[in-house]
mmCIF file of C-alpha atoms in Angstrom:
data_model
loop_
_atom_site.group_PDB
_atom_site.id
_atom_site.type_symbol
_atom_site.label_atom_id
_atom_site.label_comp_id
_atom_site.label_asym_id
_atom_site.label_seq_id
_atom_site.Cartn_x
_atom_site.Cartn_y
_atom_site.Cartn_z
ATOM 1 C CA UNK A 1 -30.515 14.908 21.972
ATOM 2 C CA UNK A 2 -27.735 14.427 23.862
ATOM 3 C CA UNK A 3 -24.767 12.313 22.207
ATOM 4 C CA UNK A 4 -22.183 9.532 23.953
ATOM 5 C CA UNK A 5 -18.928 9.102 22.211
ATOM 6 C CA UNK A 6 -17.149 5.977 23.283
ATOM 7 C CA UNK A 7 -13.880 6.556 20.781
ATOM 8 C CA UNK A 8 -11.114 6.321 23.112
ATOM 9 C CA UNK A 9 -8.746 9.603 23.931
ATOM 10 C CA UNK A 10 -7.382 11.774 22.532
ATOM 11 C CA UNK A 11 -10.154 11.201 19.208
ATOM 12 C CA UNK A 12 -13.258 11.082 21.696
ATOM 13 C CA UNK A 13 -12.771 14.757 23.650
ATOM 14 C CA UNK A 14 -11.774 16.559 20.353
ATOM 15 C CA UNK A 15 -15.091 15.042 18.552
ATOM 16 C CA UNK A 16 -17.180 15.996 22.023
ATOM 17 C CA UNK A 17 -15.263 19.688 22.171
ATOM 18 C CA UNK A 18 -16.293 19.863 18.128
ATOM 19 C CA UNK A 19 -19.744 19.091 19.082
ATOM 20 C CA UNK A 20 -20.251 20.896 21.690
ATOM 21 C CA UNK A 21 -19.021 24.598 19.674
ATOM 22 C CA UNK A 22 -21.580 23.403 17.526
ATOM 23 C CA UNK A 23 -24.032 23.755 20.803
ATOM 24 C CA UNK A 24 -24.640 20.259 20.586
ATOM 25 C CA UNK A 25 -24.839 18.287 24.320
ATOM 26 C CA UNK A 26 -22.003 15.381 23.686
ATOM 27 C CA UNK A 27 -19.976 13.530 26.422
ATOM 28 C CA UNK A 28 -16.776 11.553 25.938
ATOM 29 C CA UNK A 29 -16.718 7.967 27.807
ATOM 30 C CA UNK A 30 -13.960 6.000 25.715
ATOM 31 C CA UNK A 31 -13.885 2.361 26.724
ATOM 32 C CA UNK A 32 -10.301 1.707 25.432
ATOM 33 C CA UNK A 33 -6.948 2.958 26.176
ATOM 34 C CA UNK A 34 -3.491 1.959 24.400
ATOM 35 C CA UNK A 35 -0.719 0.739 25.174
ATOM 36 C CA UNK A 36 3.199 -0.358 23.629
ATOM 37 C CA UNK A 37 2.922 -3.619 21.519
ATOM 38 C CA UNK A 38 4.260 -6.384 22.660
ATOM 39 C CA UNK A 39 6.045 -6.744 19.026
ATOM 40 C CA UNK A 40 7.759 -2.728 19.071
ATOM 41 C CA UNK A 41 11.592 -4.471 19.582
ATOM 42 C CA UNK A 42 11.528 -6.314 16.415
ATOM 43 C CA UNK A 43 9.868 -2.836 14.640
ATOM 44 C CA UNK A 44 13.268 -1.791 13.060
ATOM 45 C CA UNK A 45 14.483 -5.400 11.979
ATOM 46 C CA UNK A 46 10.974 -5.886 9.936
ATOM 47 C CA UNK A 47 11.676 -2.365 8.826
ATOM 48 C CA UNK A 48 14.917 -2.986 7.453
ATOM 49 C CA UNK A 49 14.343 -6.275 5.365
ATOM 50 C CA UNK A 50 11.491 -3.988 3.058
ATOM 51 C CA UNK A 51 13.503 -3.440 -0.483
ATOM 52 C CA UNK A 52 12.446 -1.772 -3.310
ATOM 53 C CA UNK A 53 8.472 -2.423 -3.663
ATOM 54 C CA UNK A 54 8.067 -4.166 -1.307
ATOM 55 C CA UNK A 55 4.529 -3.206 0.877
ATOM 56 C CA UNK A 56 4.462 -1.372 4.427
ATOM 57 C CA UNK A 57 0.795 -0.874 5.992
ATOM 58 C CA UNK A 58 -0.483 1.126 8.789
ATOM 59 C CA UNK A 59 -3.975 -0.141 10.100
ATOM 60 C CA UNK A 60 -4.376 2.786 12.580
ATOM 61 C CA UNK A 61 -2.657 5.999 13.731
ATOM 62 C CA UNK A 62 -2.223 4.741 17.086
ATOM 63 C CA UNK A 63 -0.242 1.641 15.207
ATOM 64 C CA UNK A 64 1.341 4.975 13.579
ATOM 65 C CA UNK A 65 2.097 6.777 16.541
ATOM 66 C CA UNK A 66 3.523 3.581 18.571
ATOM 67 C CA UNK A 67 5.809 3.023 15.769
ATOM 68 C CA UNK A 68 7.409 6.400 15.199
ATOM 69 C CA UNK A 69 8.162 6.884 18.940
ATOM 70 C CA UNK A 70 10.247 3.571 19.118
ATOM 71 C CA UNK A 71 11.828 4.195 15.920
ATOM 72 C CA UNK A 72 12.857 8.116 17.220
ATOM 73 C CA UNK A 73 13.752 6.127 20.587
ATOM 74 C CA UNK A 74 16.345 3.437 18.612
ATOM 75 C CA UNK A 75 17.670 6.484 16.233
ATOM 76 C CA UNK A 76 16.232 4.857 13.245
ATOM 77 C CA UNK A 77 13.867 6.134 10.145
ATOM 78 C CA UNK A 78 11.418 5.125 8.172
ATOM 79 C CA UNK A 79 12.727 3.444 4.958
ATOM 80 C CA UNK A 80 11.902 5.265 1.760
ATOM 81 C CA UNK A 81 12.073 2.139 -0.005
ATOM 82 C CA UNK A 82 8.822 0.219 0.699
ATOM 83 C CA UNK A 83 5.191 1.449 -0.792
ATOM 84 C CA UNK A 84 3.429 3.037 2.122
ATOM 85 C CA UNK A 85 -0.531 1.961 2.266
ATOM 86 C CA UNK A 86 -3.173 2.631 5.099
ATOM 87 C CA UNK A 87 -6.850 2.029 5.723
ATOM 88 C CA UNK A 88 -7.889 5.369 5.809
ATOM 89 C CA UNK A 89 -7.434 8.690 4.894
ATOM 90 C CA UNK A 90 -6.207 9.967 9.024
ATOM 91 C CA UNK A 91 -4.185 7.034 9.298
ATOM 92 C CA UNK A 92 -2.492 7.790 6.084
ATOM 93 C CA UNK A 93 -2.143 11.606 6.891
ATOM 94 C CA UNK A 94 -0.204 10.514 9.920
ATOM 95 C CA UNK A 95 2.027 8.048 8.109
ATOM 96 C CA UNK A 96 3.035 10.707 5.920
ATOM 97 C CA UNK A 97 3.613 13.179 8.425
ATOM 98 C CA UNK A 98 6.576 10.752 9.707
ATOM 99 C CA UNK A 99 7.644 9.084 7.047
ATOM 100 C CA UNK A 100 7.517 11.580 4.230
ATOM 101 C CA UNK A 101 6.110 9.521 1.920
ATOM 102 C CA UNK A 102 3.088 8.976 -0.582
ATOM 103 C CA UNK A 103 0.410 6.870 1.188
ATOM 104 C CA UNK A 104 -1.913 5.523 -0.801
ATOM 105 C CA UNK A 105 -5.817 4.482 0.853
ATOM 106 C CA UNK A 106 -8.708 3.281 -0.668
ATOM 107 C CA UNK A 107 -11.193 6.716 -1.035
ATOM 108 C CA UNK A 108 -14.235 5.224 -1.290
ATOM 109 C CA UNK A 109 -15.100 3.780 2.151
ATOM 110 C CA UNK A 110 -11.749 2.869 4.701
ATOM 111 C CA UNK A 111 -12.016 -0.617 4.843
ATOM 112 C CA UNK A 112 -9.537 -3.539 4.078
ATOM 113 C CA UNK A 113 -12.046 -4.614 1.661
ATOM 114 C CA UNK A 114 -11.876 -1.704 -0.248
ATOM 115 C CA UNK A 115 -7.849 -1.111 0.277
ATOM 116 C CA UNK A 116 -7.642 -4.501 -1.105
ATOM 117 C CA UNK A 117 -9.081 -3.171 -4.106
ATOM 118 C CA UNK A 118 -6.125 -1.002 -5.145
ATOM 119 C CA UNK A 119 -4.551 -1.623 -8.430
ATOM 120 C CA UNK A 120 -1.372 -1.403 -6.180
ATOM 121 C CA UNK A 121 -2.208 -4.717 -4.965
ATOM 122 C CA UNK A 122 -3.134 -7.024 -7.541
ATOM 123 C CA UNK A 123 -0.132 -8.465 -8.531
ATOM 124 C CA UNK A 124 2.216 -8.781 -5.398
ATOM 125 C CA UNK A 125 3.225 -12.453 -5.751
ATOM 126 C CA UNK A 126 6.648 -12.664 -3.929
ATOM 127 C CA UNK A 127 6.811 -9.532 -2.136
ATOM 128 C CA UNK A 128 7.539 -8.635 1.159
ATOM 129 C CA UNK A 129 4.368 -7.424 3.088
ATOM 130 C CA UNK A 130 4.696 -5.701 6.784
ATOM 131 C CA UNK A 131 1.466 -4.561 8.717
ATOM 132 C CA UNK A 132 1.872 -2.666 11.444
ATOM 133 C CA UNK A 133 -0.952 -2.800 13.945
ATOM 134 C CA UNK A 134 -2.638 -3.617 17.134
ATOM 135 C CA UNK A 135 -3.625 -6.894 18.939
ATOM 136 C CA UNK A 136 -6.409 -9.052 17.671
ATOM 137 C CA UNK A 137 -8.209 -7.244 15.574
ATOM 138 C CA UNK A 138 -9.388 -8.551 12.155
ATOM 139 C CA UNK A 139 -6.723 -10.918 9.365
ATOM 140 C CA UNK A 140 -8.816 -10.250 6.546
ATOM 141 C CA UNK A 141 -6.153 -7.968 5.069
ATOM 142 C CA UNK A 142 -2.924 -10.595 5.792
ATOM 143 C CA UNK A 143 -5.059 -13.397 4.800
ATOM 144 C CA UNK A 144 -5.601 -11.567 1.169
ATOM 145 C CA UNK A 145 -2.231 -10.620 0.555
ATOM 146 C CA UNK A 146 -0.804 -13.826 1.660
ATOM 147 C CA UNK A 147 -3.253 -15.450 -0.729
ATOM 148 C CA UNK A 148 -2.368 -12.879 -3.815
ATOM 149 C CA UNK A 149 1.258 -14.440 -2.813
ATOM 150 C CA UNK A 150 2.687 -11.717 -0.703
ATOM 151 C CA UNK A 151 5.148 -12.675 2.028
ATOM 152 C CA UNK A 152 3.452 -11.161 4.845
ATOM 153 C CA UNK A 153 4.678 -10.406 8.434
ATOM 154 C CA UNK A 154 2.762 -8.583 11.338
ATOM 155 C CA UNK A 155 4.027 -6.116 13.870
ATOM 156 C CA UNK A 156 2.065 -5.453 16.986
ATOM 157 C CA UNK A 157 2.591 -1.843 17.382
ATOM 158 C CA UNK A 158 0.050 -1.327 20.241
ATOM 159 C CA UNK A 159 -2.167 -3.229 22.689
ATOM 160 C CA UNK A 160 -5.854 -2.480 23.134
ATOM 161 C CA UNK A 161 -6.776 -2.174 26.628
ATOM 162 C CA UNK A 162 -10.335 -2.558 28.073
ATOM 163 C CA UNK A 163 -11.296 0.685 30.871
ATOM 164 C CA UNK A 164 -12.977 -0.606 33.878
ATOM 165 C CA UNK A 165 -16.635 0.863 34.827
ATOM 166 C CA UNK A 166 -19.057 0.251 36.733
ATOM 167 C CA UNK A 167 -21.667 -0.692 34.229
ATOM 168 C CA UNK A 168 -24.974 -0.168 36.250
ATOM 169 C CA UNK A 169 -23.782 3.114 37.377
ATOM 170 C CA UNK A 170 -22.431 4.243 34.128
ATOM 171 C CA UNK A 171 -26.000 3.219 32.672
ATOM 172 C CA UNK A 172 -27.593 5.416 34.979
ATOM 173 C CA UNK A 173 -25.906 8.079 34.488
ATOM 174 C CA UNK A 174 -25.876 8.330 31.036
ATOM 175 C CA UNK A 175 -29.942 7.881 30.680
ATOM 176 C CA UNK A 176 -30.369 10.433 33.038
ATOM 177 C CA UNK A 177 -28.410 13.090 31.329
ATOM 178 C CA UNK A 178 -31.047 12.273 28.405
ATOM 179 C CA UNK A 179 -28.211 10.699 25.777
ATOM 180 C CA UNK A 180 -30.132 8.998 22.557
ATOM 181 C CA UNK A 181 -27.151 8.836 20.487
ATOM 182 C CA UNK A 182 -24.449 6.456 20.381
ATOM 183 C CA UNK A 183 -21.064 6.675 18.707
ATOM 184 C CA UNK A 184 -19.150 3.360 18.690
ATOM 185 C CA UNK A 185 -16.250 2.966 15.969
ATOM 186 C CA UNK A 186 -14.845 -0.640 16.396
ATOM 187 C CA UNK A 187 -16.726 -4.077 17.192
ATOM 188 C CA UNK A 188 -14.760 -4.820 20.148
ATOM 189 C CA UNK A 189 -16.513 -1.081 21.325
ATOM 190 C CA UNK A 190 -19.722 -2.163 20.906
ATOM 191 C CA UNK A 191 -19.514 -5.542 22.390
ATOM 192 C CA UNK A 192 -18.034 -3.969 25.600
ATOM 193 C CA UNK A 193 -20.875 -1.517 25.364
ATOM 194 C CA UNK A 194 -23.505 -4.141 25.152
ATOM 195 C CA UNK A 195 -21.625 -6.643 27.661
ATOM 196 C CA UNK A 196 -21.440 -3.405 30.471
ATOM 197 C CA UNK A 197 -24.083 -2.798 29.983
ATOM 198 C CA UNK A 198 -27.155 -4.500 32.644
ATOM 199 C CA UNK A 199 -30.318 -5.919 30.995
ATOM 200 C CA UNK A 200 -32.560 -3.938 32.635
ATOM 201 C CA UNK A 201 -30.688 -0.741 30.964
ATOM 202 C CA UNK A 202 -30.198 -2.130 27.546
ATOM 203 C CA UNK A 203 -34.178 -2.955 27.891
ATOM 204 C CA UNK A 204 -35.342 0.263 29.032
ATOM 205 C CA UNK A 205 -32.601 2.466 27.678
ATOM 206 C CA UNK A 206 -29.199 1.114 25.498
ATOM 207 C CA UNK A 207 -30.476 -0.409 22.510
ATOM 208 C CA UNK A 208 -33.441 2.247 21.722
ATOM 209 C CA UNK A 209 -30.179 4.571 21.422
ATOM 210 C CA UNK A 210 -29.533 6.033 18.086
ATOM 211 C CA UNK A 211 -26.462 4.061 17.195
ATOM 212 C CA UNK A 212 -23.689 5.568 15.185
ATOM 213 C CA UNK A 213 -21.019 3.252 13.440
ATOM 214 C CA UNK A 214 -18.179 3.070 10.618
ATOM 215 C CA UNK A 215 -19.454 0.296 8.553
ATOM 216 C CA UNK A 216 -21.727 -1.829 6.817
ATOM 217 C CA UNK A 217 -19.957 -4.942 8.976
ATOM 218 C CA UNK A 218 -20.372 -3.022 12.523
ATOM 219 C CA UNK A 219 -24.145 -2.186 11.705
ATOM 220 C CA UNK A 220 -24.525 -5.836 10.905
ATOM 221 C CA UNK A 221 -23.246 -6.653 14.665
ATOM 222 C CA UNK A 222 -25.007 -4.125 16.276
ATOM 223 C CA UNK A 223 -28.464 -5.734 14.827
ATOM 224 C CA UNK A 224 -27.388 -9.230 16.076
ATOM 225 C CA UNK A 225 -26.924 -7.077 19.459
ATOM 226 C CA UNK A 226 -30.271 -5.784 19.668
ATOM 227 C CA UNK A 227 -29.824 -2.451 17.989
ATOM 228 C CA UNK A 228 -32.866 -1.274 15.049
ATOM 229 C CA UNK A 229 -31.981 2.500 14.581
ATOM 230 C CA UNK A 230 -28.262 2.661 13.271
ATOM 231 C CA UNK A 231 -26.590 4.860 10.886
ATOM 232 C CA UNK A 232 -23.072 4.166 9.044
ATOM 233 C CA UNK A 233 -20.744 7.516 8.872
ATOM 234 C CA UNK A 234 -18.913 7.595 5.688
ATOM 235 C CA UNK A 235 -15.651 7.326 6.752
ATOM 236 C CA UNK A 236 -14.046 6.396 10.428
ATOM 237 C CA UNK A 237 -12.295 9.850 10.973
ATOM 238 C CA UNK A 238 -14.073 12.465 13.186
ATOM 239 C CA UNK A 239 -14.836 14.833 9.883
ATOM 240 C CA UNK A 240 -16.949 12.281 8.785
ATOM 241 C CA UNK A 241 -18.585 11.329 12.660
ATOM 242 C CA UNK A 242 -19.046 14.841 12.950
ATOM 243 C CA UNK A 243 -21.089 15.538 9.446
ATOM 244 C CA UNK A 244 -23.533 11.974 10.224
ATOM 245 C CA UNK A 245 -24.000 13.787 13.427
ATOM 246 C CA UNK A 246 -25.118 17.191 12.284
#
């Protein structure tokens, strides 16, 4: 079994290097790259209106990473004042790291749905809200706190960028070095995938791949898609990739 990992860099050559000590076969083709929000200049203004309880999230550690650099760039912190909240256990391992403070994420599966579910965020009628992520991506989470009353703003740390392939070569190569496993983390992953992808190869190759996702709402596209064999990891970091896939 040979395994494709499509997370983009740098999460998609440490899971491949982790596989292959384990003396699995893995290769790393990401099929997104990052880049600066278009939102980063107006980072330390939404920082500095969060008072006391007021609610700062992180969707992502690149949303984490984009942040911190162009706060260390305008010689400005992160304010201790706001309640710190991410979607997942990474993410809010690298908030902490750079803030300092207590990050609090849902344990039970990293979802909004299930971050939503805090008892931190139940009653939050008239406070400030700031969510720091990347472009498009889903509004569940700002449509829920702005419903529950929250004042809610959005800060577009990063931009998600598509990589460029040739998709009938790409294909090719891939079913001849015998991969059967998938590894796709985000919907806009898998649609690329599938959309690169030529019929002929998701026919006779693609979507009889072992497909491994993040959640319940990711395995739901991938069977619209075409896919039948698909497992959900129990978590979105690599830890938990890496224990589906042994």
């Amino acid at each position: 079994m040979s395994i494709l990992v499509t997370r983009p860099s740098p999460q998609g050559e440490n899971l491949v290097s982790r596989l292959r000590a384990l003396g699995r076969e893995a290769w790393s083709f990401p099929l997104i790259e990052f880049s600066p929000g278009r939102e980063l200049s107006a980072l330390g203004g939404h920082l500095a209106a969060l008072g006391e309880g007021s609610l700062l999230f992180a969707l992502s550690q690149h949303a984490v990473a984009f942040a911190n650099a162009r706060l260390a760039q305008d010689g400005l912190s992160w304010p201790t004042l706001p309640d710190y909240f991410s979607v997942g256990r990474t993410t809010a391992l690298a908030l902490h790291q750079v803030s300092g403070k207590e990050v609090r994420y849902p344990l039970d599966r990293e979802i909004s749905e299930v971050l939503l579910q805090l008892p931190e965020l139940q009653n939050i009628a008239g406070k400030k809200a700031l969510i720091l992520r990347g472009n498009g991506g889903r509004e569940l989470l700002g449509e829920n706190l702005t419903q529950r009353g929250a004042d809610v703003t959005f800060c577009e740390c990063y931009q998600r960028c598509n990589r460029h392939y040739d998709g009938a070569e790409e294909a090719m190569r891939w079913q001849r070095r015998g991969v059967t496993t998938l590894v796709v983390t985000s919907g806009e992953m898998l649609q690329q995938l599938w959309t690169l992808t030529p019929q002929w190869y998701r026919d006779s190759w693609l979507l009889g791949c072992e497909l491994l996702v993040v959640s319940e709402r990711l395995a739901q596209l991938a069977r619209e898609l075409g896919w039948r064999n698909i497992r959900v990891a129990d978590g979105a970091d690599n830890d938990a990739l890496l224990r589906a896939l042994q």
